[in-house]
Coordinates of N, CA and C in Angstrom, one line a residue:
X86 N -3.2 -18.9 11.0 CA -3.2 -17.5 10.8 C -4.1 -17.1 9.6
X87 N -5.1 -16.3 9.9 CA -6.1 -15.9 8.8 C -5.9 -14.4 8.5
X88 N -5.7 -14.1 7.2 CA -5.4 -12.7 6.8 C -6.5 -12.3 5.9
X89 N -7.1 -11.2 6.2 CA -8.2 -10.6 5.4 C -7.5 -9.6 4.4
X90 N -7.8 -9.7 3.1 CA -7.2 -8.8 2.1 C -8.4 -8.1 1.5
X91 N -8.4 -6.8 1.5 CA -9.4 -6.0 0.9 C -8.9 -5.5 -0.5
X92 N -9.6 -5.9 -1.5 CA -9.2 -5.5 -2.9 C -10.1 -4.4 -3.3
X93 N -9.6 -3.3 -3.8 CA -10.4 -2.1 -4.2 C -10.4 -1.8 -5.7
X94 N -9.8 -2.7 -6.5 CA -9.6 -2.4 -7.9 C -9.3 -3.6 -8.6
X95 N -9.8 -3.8 -9.8 CA -9.5 -5.0 -10.6 C -8.0 -4.9 -11.0
X96 N -7.3 -6.1 -10.9 CA -5.9 -6.1 -11.4 C -4.9 -5.9 -10.3
X97 N -5.3 -5.5 -9.1 CA -4.4 -5.4 -8.0 C -4.2 -6.8 -7.4
X98 N -3.1 -6.9 -6.7 CA -2.8 -8.3 -6.1 C -1.8 -8.1 -5.0
X99 N -1.5 -9.2 -4.4 CA -0.6 -9.2 -3.3 C 0.9 -9.1 -3.7
X100 N 1.2 -9.5 -4.9 CA 2.6 -9.4 -5.3 C 3.6 -10.1 -4.4
X101 N 4.6 -9.3 -3.9 CA 5.6 -9.9 -3.1 C 5.1 -10.3 -1.7
X102 N 3.9 -9.8 -1.3 CA 3.3 -10.3 0.0 C 2.9 -11.7 -0.1
X103 N 2.5 -12.2 -1.3 CA 2.0 -13.6 -1.4 C 3.0 -14.6 -0.9
X104 N 4.3 -14.6 -1.4 CA 5.2 -15.6 -0.9 C 5.6 -15.5 0.5
X105 N 5.6 -14.3 1.1 CA 5.8 -14.1 2.5 C 4.7 -14.7 3.3
X106 N 3.4 -14.5 2.9 CA 2.3 -15.0 3.6 C 2.2 -16.5 3.4
X107 N 2.6 -17.0 2.3 CA 2.6 -18.5 2.1 C 3.6 -19.1 2.9
X108 N 4.8 -18.5 3.1 CA 5.9 -19.1 3.9 C 5.5 -19.1 5.4
X109 N 4.6 -18.2 5.8 CA 4.1 -18.2 7.2 C 2.9 -19.1 7.4
X110 N 2.4 -19.8 6.3 CA 1.3 -20.7 6.4 C 0.0 -19.9 6.6
X111 N -0.1 -18.7 6.0 CA -1.3 -17.9 6.2 C -2.5 -18.4 5.3
X112 N -3.7 -18.3 5.9 CA -4.9 -18.6 5.1 C -5.4 -17.2 4.6
X113 N -5.5 -17.0 3.3 CA -5.8 -15.7 2.8 C -7.2 -15.6 2.3
X114 N -7.9 -14.6 2.8 CA -9.4 -14.3 2.5 C -9.5 -13.0 1.8
X115 N -9.7 -13.1 0.5 CA -9.7 -11.9 -0.3 C -11.2 -11.4 -0.6
X116 N -11.5 -10.2 -0.2 CA -12.8 -9.6 -0.4 C -12.7 -8.4 -1.4
X117 N -13.3 -8.5 -2.6 CA -13.3 -7.5 -3.6 C -14.5 -6.6 -3.3
X118 N -14.3 -5.6 -2.5 CA -15.4 -4.7 -2.1 C -15.9 -3.8 -3.2
X119 N -15.0 -3.5 -4.1 CA -15.4 -2.6 -5.3 C -16.3 -3.4 -6.3
X120 N -16.3 -4.7 -6.1 CA -17.1 -5.5 -7.1 C -18.2 -6.3 -6.3
X121 N -18.7 -5.7 -5.3 CA -19.8 -6.3 -4.6 C -19.5 -7.2 -3.4
X122 N -18.2 -7.4 -3.1 CA -17.8 -8.2 -1.9 C -18.2 -7.5 -0.6
X123 N -18.3 -8.3 0.4 CA -18.7 -7.8 1.7 C -17.6 -7.9 2.8
X124 N -17.6 -7.0 3.7 CA -16.7 -7.1 4.8 C -17.2 -8.2 5.8
X125 N -16.3 -8.8 6.5 CA -16.8 -9.7 7.6 C -17.6 -9.0 8.6
X126 N -18.5 -9.7 9.2 CA -19.3 -9.1 10.3 C -18.5 -8.9 11.6
X127 N -17.4 -9.7 11.8 CA -16.7 -9.6 13.0 C -15.2 -9.4 12.7
X128 N -14.5 -8.6 13.4 CA -13.0 -8.5 13.2 C -12.3 -9.7 13.8
X129 N -13.0 -10.4 14.7 CA -12.4 -11.5 15.4 C -12.1 -12.7 14.5
X130 N -12.6 -12.7 13.3 CA -12.4 -13.9 12.4 C -11.1 -13.9 11.7
X131 N -10.3 -12.8 11.9 CA -9.0 -12.7 11.1 C -8.0 -12.1 12.1
X132 N -6.7 -12.5 11.8 CA -5.6 -12.2 12.6 C -4.9 -10.9 12.1
X133 N -5.1 -10.6 10.8 CA -4.4 -9.4 10.2 C -5.3 -8.9 9.1
X134 N -5.1 -7.6 8.7 CA -5.8 -7.0 7.6 C -4.9 -6.3 6.7
X135 N -5.0 -6.5 5.4 CA -4.3 -5.8 4.3 C -5.3 -5.1 3.4
X136 N -5.1 -3.8 3.2 CA -6.0 -3.1 2.3 C -5.1 -2.6 1.2
X137 N -5.5 -3.1 0.0 CA -4.7 -2.8 -1.2 C -5.0 -1.5 -1.9
X138 N -4.3 -1.1 -2.9 CA -4.5 0.1 -3.6 C -5.7 0.1 -4.6
X139 N -5.8 1.2 -5.3 CA -6.9 1.3 -6.3 C -6.9 2.7 -7.0
X140 N -7.6 2.8 -8.1 CA -7.6 4.0 -8.9 C -8.4 5.1 -8.3
X141 N -9.4 4.8 -7.4 CA -10.2 5.8 -6.8 C -9.4 6.6 -5.7
X142 N -10.0 7.7 -5.4 CA -9.4 8.4 -4.2 C -10.1 8.1 -2.9
X143 N -9.4 8.4 -1.8 CA -9.9 7.9 -0.5 C -11.1 8.6 0.0
X144 N -11.6 9.6 -0.8 CA -12.8 10.4 -0.4 C -13.9 10.2 -1.4
X145 N -13.8 9.2 -2.3 CA -14.8 9.0 -3.3 C -16.0 8.2 -2.9
X146 N -16.6 8.7 -1.8 CA -17.7 7.9 -1.2 C -19.0 7.8 -2.2
X147 N -19.2 8.9 -3.0 CA -20.4 8.9 -3.8 C -20.2 7.8 -4.9
X148 N -19.0 7.7 -5.5 CA -18.8 6.7 -6.5 C -18.6 5.3 -6.0
X149 N -18.1 5.2 -4.7 CA -17.8 3.9 -4.1 C -18.4 3.9 -2.7
X150 N -19.7 3.7 -2.6 CA -20.3 3.9 -1.3 C -19.9 2.9 -0.2
X151 N -19.1 1.9 -0.5 CA -18.6 1.0 0.5 C -17.5 1.6 1.3
X152 N -16.9 2.7 0.9 CA -15.7 3.3 1.5 C -15.9 3.7 3.0
X153 N -17.0 4.4 3.3 CA -17.2 4.7 4.8 C -17.2 3.5 5.7
X154 N -17.9 2.5 5.3 CA -17.9 1.2 6.1 C -16.5 0.6 6.2
X155 N -15.7 0.7 5.1 CA -14.4 0.1 5.2 C -13.5 1.0 6.1
X156 N -13.7 2.3 6.1 CA -12.9 3.2 7.0 C -13.2 2.8 8.4
X157 N -14.5 2.6 8.7 CA -14.9 2.2 10.1 C -14.3 0.9 10.5
X158 N -14.3 -0.1 9.5 CA -13.7 -1.4 9.8 C -12.2 -1.3 10.1
X159 N -11.5 -0.5 9.3 CA -10.1 -0.3 9.5 C -9.8 0.3 10.9
X160 N -10.6 1.3 11.3 CA -10.5 1.9 12.6 C -10.6 0.8 13.7
X161 N -11.7 0.0 13.6 CA -12.0 -1.0 14.6 C -10.9 -2.1 14.6
X162 N -10.4 -2.5 13.5 CA -9.4 -3.5 13.4 C -8.1 -3.0 14.0
X163 N -7.7 -1.7 13.7 CA -6.5 -1.1 14.3 C -6.7 -1.1 15.8
X164 N -7.8 -0.7 16.3 CA -8.0 -0.6 17.8 C -7.9 -1.9 18.5
X165 N -8.1 -3.0 17.7 CA -8.0 -4.4 18.3 C -6.5 -4.7 18.6
X166 N -5.6 -4.0 18.0 CA -4.2 -4.3 18.3 C -3.6 -5.3 17.3
X167 N -4.4 -5.8 16.3 CA -3.9 -6.7 15.4 C -3.1 -6.0 14.3
X168 N -2.4 -6.8 13.5 CA -1.6 -6.3 12.4 C -2.5 -5.8 11.3
X169 N -2.1 -4.6 10.8 CA -2.8 -3.9 9.7 C -1.8 -3.4 8.8
X170 N -2.1 -3.5 7.5 CA -1.2 -2.9 6.4 C -2.1 -2.3 5.4
X171 N -1.9 -1.0 5.1 CA -2.6 -0.3 4.0 C -1.5 0.1 3.0
X172 N -1.8 -0.2 1.7 CA -0.8 0.1 0.7 C -1.5 1.1 -0.3
X173 N -0.8 2.2 -0.5 CA -1.3 3.3 -1.5 C -2.7 3.8 -1.0
X174 N -3.7 3.5 -1.8 CA -5.1 3.8 -1.3 C -5.3 3.3 0.1
X175 N -4.8 2.1 0.4 CA -5.0 1.5 1.7 C -4.4 2.4 2.8
X176 N -3.2 3.0 2.5 CA -2.6 3.9 3.5 C -3.4 5.1 3.6
X177 N -3.9 5.6 2.5 CA -4.8 6.8 2.6 C -6.0 6.6 3.4
X178 N -6.6 5.4 3.2 CA -7.8 5.1 4.0 C -7.5 4.9 5.5
X179 N -6.3 4.3 5.8 CA -5.9 4.2 7.2 C -5.7 5.6 7.8
X180 N -5.1 6.5 7.1 CA -5.0 7.9 7.6 C -6.3 8.5 7.8
X181 N -7.3 8.3 6.9 CA -8.6 8.8 7.0 C -9.3 8.2 8.2
X182 N -9.1 6.9 8.4 CA -9.8 6.3 9.6 C -9.3 6.8 10.9
X183 N -8.2 7.5 10.9 CA -7.6 8.0 12.2 C -7.6 9.5 12.2
X184 N -8.5 10.1 11.4 CA -8.8 11.5 11.5 C -7.9 12.4 10.7
X185 N -7.0 11.9 9.9 CA -6.1 12.7 9.1 C -6.7 13.2 7.8
X186 N -6.2 14.3 7.3 CA -6.8 14.9 6.1 C -6.2 14.2 4.9
X187 N -7.1 13.8 4.0 CA -6.6 13.3 2.7 C -6.4 14.4 1.7
X188 N -5.3 14.4 1.0 CA -4.9 15.4 0.0 C -5.1 14.8 -1.4
X189 N -6.1 15.3 -2.1 CA -6.4 14.8 -3.4 C -5.7 15.5 -4.5
X190 N -4.8 14.8 -5.2 CA -4.0 15.5 -6.3 C -2.8 16.1 -5.7
X191 N -1.9 16.5 -6.6 CA -0.7 17.3 -6.2 C 0.5 16.5 -5.7
X192 N 0.4 15.1 -5.8 CA 1.5 14.3 -5.3 C 1.7 13.2 -6.2
X193 N 1.9 13.5 -7.5 CA 1.9 12.5 -8.5 C 3.3 11.9 -8.6
X194 N 3.3 10.5 -8.5 CA 4.6 9.8 -8.7 C 4.2 8.5 -9.5
X195 N 5.1 8.2 -10.5 CA 4.9 7.0 -11.3 C 6.2 6.5 -11.7
X196 N 6.5 5.2 -11.5 CA 7.8 4.6 -11.8 C 8.6 4.4 -10.5
X197 N 9.8 4.0 -10.7 CA 10.6 3.7 -9.5 C 11.2 5.0 -9.0
X198 N 11.0 5.3 -7.7 CA 11.4 6.5 -7.0 C 12.1 6.2 -5.7
X199 N 12.9 7.2 -5.3 CA 13.7 7.0 -4.1 C 12.9 7.3 -2.8
X200 N 13.0 6.5 -1.8 CA 12.4 6.6 -0.5 C 13.5 6.8 0.5
X201 N 13.3 7.6 1.5 CA 14.3 7.8 2.6 C 13.7 7.5 3.9
X202 N 14.2 6.7 4.7 CA 13.7 6.4 6.0 C 14.0 7.6 7.0
X203 N 13.1 7.8 7.9 CA 13.3 8.8 9.0 C 14.1 8.1 10.1
X204 N 14.7 8.8 11.1 CA 15.3 8.1 12.2 C 14.4 7.1 12.9
X205 N 13.1 7.4 13.0 CA 12.2 6.4 13.6 C 12.0 5.2 12.7
X206 N 12.0 5.5 11.4 CA 11.9 4.4 10.4 C 13.1 3.4 10.5
X207 N 14.3 4.0 10.7 CA 15.5 3.1 10.8 C 15.4 2.2 12.0
X208 N 14.7 2.7 13.0 CA 14.6 1.9 14.3 C 13.3 1.0 14.3
X209 N 12.5 1.2 13.3 CA 11.2 0.5 13.4 C 11.4 -1.0 13.1
X210 N 10.6 -1.9 13.8 CA 10.8 -3.3 13.6 C 10.4 -3.8 12.2
X211 N 9.7 -3.1 11.4 CA 9.3 -3.5 10.0 C 10.2 -2.7 9.0
X212 N 10.1 -1.3 9.0 CA 10.8 -0.5 8.1 C 12.3 -0.6 8.3
X213 N 12.7 -0.9 9.5 CA 14.1 -1.1 9.8 C 14.8 -2.2 9.1
X214 N 14.0 -3.1 8.4 CA 14.6 -4.2 7.6 C 15.1 -3.7 6.3
X215 N 14.9 -2.4 6.0 CA 15.3 -1.8 4.7 C 16.5 -0.9 4.8
X216 N 17.2 -0.7 3.7 CA 18.3 0.3 3.7 C 17.7 1.7 4.0
X217 N 18.6 2.6 4.4 CA 18.2 4.0 4.8 C 17.6 4.7 3.6
X218 N 18.1 4.4 2.3 CA 17.6 4.9 1.1 C 17.4 3.7 0.1
X219 N 16.3 3.7 -0.6 CA 16.1 2.6 -1.5 C 15.1 3.1 -2.6
X220 N 15.2 2.5 -3.8 CA 14.2 2.7 -4.9 C 13.0 1.8 -4.7
X221 N 11.8 2.3 -5.1 CA 10.6 1.4 -5.0 C 9.6 1.9 -6.0
X222 N 8.7 1.1 -6.4 CA 7.7 1.5 -7.4 C 6.6 2.4 -6.8
X223 N 6.2 3.4 -7.5 CA 5.2 4.3 -7.1 C 4.1 4.5 -8.2
X224 N 2.9 4.6 -7.8 CA 1.8 4.9 -8.7 C 0.7 5.6 -7.9
X225 N 0.7 6.9 -7.8 CA -0.3 7.6 -7.1 C -0.3 9.1 -7.5
X226 N -1.5 9.7 -7.3 CA -1.7 11.2 -7.4 C -2.0 11.8 -6.1
X227 N -2.5 11.1 -5.1 CA -3.0 11.6 -3.9 C -2.1 11.3 -2.7
X228 N -2.3 12.0 -1.6 CA -1.5 11.8 -0.4 C -2.3 12.0 0.8
X229 N -1.7 12.2 2.0 CA -2.5 12.4 3.2 C -1.6 13.1 4.2
X230 N -2.2 13.7 5.2 CA -1.5 14.2 6.4 C -1.3 13.1 7.3
X231 N -0.3 13.2 8.2 CA 0.0 12.2 9.2 C -1.1 12.2 10.3
X232 N -1.6 11.0 10.6 CA -2.6 11.0 11.7 C -2.0 11.4 13.0
X233 N -2.8 12.0 13.9 CA -2.3 12.5 15.2 C -1.7 11.3 16.0
X234 N -0.5 11.4 16.5 CA 0.1 10.3 17.3 C 0.8 9.3 16.5
X235 N 0.7 9.3 15.1 CA 1.4 8.3 14.3 C 2.9 8.6 14.3
X236 N 3.6 7.6 14.0 CA 5.1 7.7 13.8 C 5.4 7.8 12.3
X237 N 6.1 8.8 11.9 CA 6.5 9.0 10.5 C 7.7 8.2 10.3
X238 N 7.7 7.3 9.3 CA 8.8 6.3 9.1 C 9.6 6.5 7.8
X239 N 9.0 7.2 6.8 CA 9.7 7.4 5.5 C 9.0 8.5 4.8
X240 N 9.8 9.1 3.8 CA 9.3 10.1 3.0 C 10.1 10.4 1.8
X241 N 9.7 11.3 0.9 CA 10.5 11.8 -0.1 C 10.1 13.2 -0.4
X242 N 10.6 13.9 -1.4 CA 10.3 15.3 -1.7 C 8.9 15.5 -2.3
X243 N 8.3 14.4 -2.9 CA 7.0 14.6 -3.4 C 5.9 14.3 -2.4
X244 N 6.1 13.2 -1.6 CA 5.1 12.8 -0.6 C 5.8 12.7 0.8
X245 N 5.6 13.6 1.6 CA 6.3 13.7 2.9 C 6.1 12.5 3.7
X246 N 4.9 11.9 3.7 CA 4.6 10.8 4.6 C 4.4 9.5 3.8
X247 N 5.6 9.0 3.4 CA 5.5 7.8 2.6 C 5.2 6.5 3.4
X248 N 5.5 6.5 4.7 CA 5.2 5.4 5.5 C 5.0 5.9 6.9
X249 N 4.0 5.3 7.6 CA 3.7 5.6 9.0 C 3.2 4.4 9.8
X250 N 3.3 4.5 11.1 CA 2.8 3.5 12.0 C 1.9 4.1 13.0
X251 N 0.8 3.4 13.3 CA -0.1 3.8 14.3 C -0.1 2.7 15.4
X252 N 0.2 3.0 16.6 CA 0.3 2.0 17.6 C 1.5 1.1 17.3
X253 N 1.4 -0.2 17.6 CA 2.5 -1.1 17.5 C 2.5 -1.8 16.1
X254 N 1.3 -2.0 15.5 CA 1.2 -2.9 14.4 C 0.4 -2.5 13.2
X255 N 0.0 -1.2 13.1 CA -0.8 -0.8 12.0 C 0.1 0.1 11.1
X256 N 0.4 -0.3 9.9 CA 1.3 0.4 9.0 C 0.6 0.9 7.7
X257 N 0.8 2.2 7.4 CA 0.4 2.7 6.1 C 1.6 3.0 5.3
X258 N 1.6 2.4 4.1 CA 2.7 2.5 3.1 C 2.2 3.1 1.8
X259 N 2.7 4.3 1.5 CA 2.2 4.9 0.2 C 2.7 4.2 -1.0
X260 N 4.0 3.8 -1.0 CA 4.6 3.2 -2.2 C 4.2 1.7 -2.3
X261 N 4.4 1.3 -3.6 CA 4.0 -0.1 -3.9 C 5.1 -1.1 -3.8
X262 N 5.5 -1.4 -2.5 CA 6.6 -2.3 -2.3 C 6.2 -3.7 -2.7
X263 N 4.9 -4.0 -2.8 CA 4.5 -5.4 -3.3 C 4.7 -5.6 -4.8
X264 N 5.0 -4.4 -5.5 CA 5.1 -4.5 -7.0 C 6.5 -4.7 -7.4
X265 N 6.9 -6.0 -7.6 CA 8.2 -6.3 -8.2 C 8.1 -6.1 -9.7
X266 N 9.2 -6.4 -10.4 CA 9.3 -6.2 -11.8 C 8.2 -7.0 -12.5
X267 N 8.0 -8.2 -12.1 CA 7.0 -9.0 -12.8 C 5.6 -8.4 -12.6
X268 N 5.2 -7.9 -11.5 CA 3.9 -7.3 -11.3 C 3.8 -6.0 -12.1
X269 N 4.9 -5.2 -12.1 CA 4.9 -4.0 -12.9 C 4.6 -4.3 -14.4
X270 N 5.3 -5.3 -14.9 CA 5.1 -5.7 -16.3 C 3.7 -6.1 -16.5
X271 N 3.1 -6.8 -15.6 CA 1.7 -7.2 -15.7 C 0.8 -6.0 -15.7
X272 N 1.1 -5.0 -14.9 CA 0.3 -3.7 -14.9 C 0.5 -3.0 -16.2
X273 N 1.7 -3.0 -16.8 CA 1.9 -2.4 -18.0 C 0.9 -2.9 -19.1
X274 N 0.6 -4.2 -19.1 CA -0.3 -4.7 -20.1 C -1.8 -4.5 -19.7
X275 N -2.1 -4.7 -18.4 CA -3.5 -4.6 -18.0 C -4.0 -3.1 -18.1
X276 N -3.1 -2.2 -17.7 CA -3.5 -0.8 -17.7 C -2.9 0.0 -18.8
X277 N -2.6 -0.6 -20.0 CA -1.9 0.0 -21.0 C -2.5 1.3 -21.5
X278 N -3.8 1.3 -21.7 CA -4.5 2.5 -22.1 C -4.4 3.7 -21.2
X279 N -4.6 3.4 -19.9 CA -4.4 4.5 -18.9 C -3.0 5.0 -18.9
X280 N -2.0 4.1 -18.9 CA -0.6 4.5 -18.8 C -0.3 5.4 -20.1
X281 N -0.7 4.9 -21.2 CA -0.4 5.7 -22.4 C -1.0 7.1 -22.4
X282 N -2.1 7.3 -21.8 CA -2.7 8.6 -21.7 C -2.0 9.5 -20.7
X283 N -1.7 8.9 -19.5 CA -1.2 9.7 -18.4 C 0.4 9.8 -18.4
X284 N 1.0 8.7 -18.9 CA 2.5 8.6 -18.9 C 3.0 8.2 -20.3
X285 N 2.8 9.0 -21.3 CA 3.1 8.6 -22.7 C 4.5 8.2 -23.0
X286 N 5.4 8.6 -22.1 CA 6.8 8.2 -22.4 C 7.2 7.0 -21.5
X287 N 6.3 6.3 -20.9 CA 6.6 5.2 -20.0 C 7.2 4.0 -20.8
X288 N 6.7 3.8 -22.0 CA 7.2 2.7 -22.9 C 8.7 2.9 -23.1
X289 N 9.2 4.1 -23.2 CA 10.7 4.3 -23.4 C 11.4 4.3 -22.1
X290 N 10.8 4.6 -21.0 CA 11.4 4.7 -19.7 C 11.5 3.4 -19.0
X291 N 10.5 2.6 -19.2 CA 10.3 1.4 -18.4 C 11.5 0.5 -18.3
X292 N 12.0 0.1 -19.5 CA 13.1 -0.9 -19.5 C 14.3 -0.4 -18.7
X293 N 14.7 0.9 -19.0 CA 15.9 1.4 -18.3 C 15.7 1.5 -16.9
X294 N 14.5 2.0 -16.4 CA 14.3 2.1 -15.0 C 14.3 0.7 -14.3
X295 N 13.6 -0.3 -15.0 CA 13.5 -1.6 -14.4 C 14.9 -2.2 -14.3
X296 N 15.8 -2.0 -15.3 CA 17.1 -2.6 -15.2 C 18.0 -1.9 -14.1
X297 N 17.8 -0.5 -14.0 CA 18.6 0.2 -13.1 C 18.2 0.1 -11.6
X298 N 16.8 0.1 -11.4 CA 16.3 0.2 -10.0 C 15.6 -1.1 -9.6
X299 N 15.2 -1.9 -10.6 CA 14.4 -3.1 -10.2 C 15.0 -4.1 -9.2
X300 N 16.3 -4.5 -9.4 CA 16.8 -5.4 -8.4 C 16.8 -5.0 -7.0
X301 N 17.2 -3.7 -6.7 CA 17.2 -3.2 -5.4 C 15.8 -3.0 -4.9
X302 N 14.9 -2.6 -5.8 CA 13.5 -2.4 -5.3 C 12.9 -3.7 -5.0
X303 N 13.1 -4.7 -5.8 CA 12.5 -6.0 -5.5 C 13.0 -6.6 -4.2
X304 N 14.3 -6.4 -3.9 CA 14.9 -6.9 -2.7 C 14.3 -6.1 -1.5
X305 N 14.1 -4.8 -1.6 CA 13.6 -4.0 -0.5 C 12.1 -4.4 -0.3
X306 N 11.3 -4.6 -1.4 CA 9.9 -5.0 -1.2 C 9.8 -6.4 -0.6
X307 N 10.6 -7.3 -1.0 CA 10.5 -8.7 -0.3 C 10.9 -8.6 1.1
X308 N 11.9 -7.8 1.5 CA 12.3 -7.7 2.9 C 11.2 -7.0 3.7
X309 N 10.5 -6.0 3.1 CA 9.4 -5.4 3.9 C 8.3 -6.3 4.0
X310 N 7.9 -7.1 3.0 CA 6.8 -8.0 3.1 C 7.1 -9.0 4.2
X311 N 8.3 -9.6 4.2 CA 8.6 -10.6 5.3 C 8.6 -10.0 6.7
X312 N 9.1 -8.8 6.8 CA 9.1 -8.1 8.1 C 7.7 -7.8 8.6
X313 N 6.8 -7.3 7.7 CA 5.4 -7.1 8.2 C 4.7 -8.4 8.5
X314 N 4.9 -9.4 7.7 CA 4.2 -10.7 8.0 C 4.6 -11.2 9.3
X315 N 5.9 -11.0 9.7 CA 6.4 -11.5 11.0 C 5.7 -10.8 12.2
X316 N 4.9 -9.7 12.0 CA 4.2 -9.0 13.1 C 2.9 -9.7 13.4
X317 N 2.4 -10.6 12.5 CA 1.1 -11.2 12.7 C 1.1 -12.2 13.8
X318 N 0.2 -12.1 14.7 CA 0.1 -13.2 15.7 C -1.3 -13.9 15.5
X319 N -1.2 -15.2 15.4 CA -2.4 -16.0 15.2 C -3.0 -16.5 16.5

């Protein structure tokens, strides 16, 4: 099982996806496109695609000229019927790849927030592994409209389309289910300047949120990671 991972920003990582992929015996191929990495020439070389988050928006082609090519690659990979997972920016790019409008700004969430599954989400083979309501870590300003024909799987009051599926095995997840408490703590250090500027009270909020919501969020994230990895066919 070969899994292609697209990294769009320094400091992002697989988090809770890593142990799920390791348990499945996956070979992980990470390409840092924001730092000069290249996409594979063929989609046939990999059994699944993961597109991680990033600080840029999904329409920032001028600043990040690799994005149009990545969007085309995501579209082709989805059309192949293989497993696809877009997280945060990755979900926004998956929506863009399938003709949906990206909404820049106006959907700011940071910290652990509640997610609610839709009726379709509760029946979904991946999202159905989660409780009907659960807390999970969020870090985004942007959002997207639902692609035509996609199944809406989860939402909340800030971002209506928190999770969606295209076809049988392509998933867009706005929230950072991969970010358990350990990864959030790592982000606190790595991105301390940005957080202090944008979320000046996070230092006082973090510990209480982590203690209150972290255990359930980590359990939900691990369950989602395992459920998505189970959709990969080698």
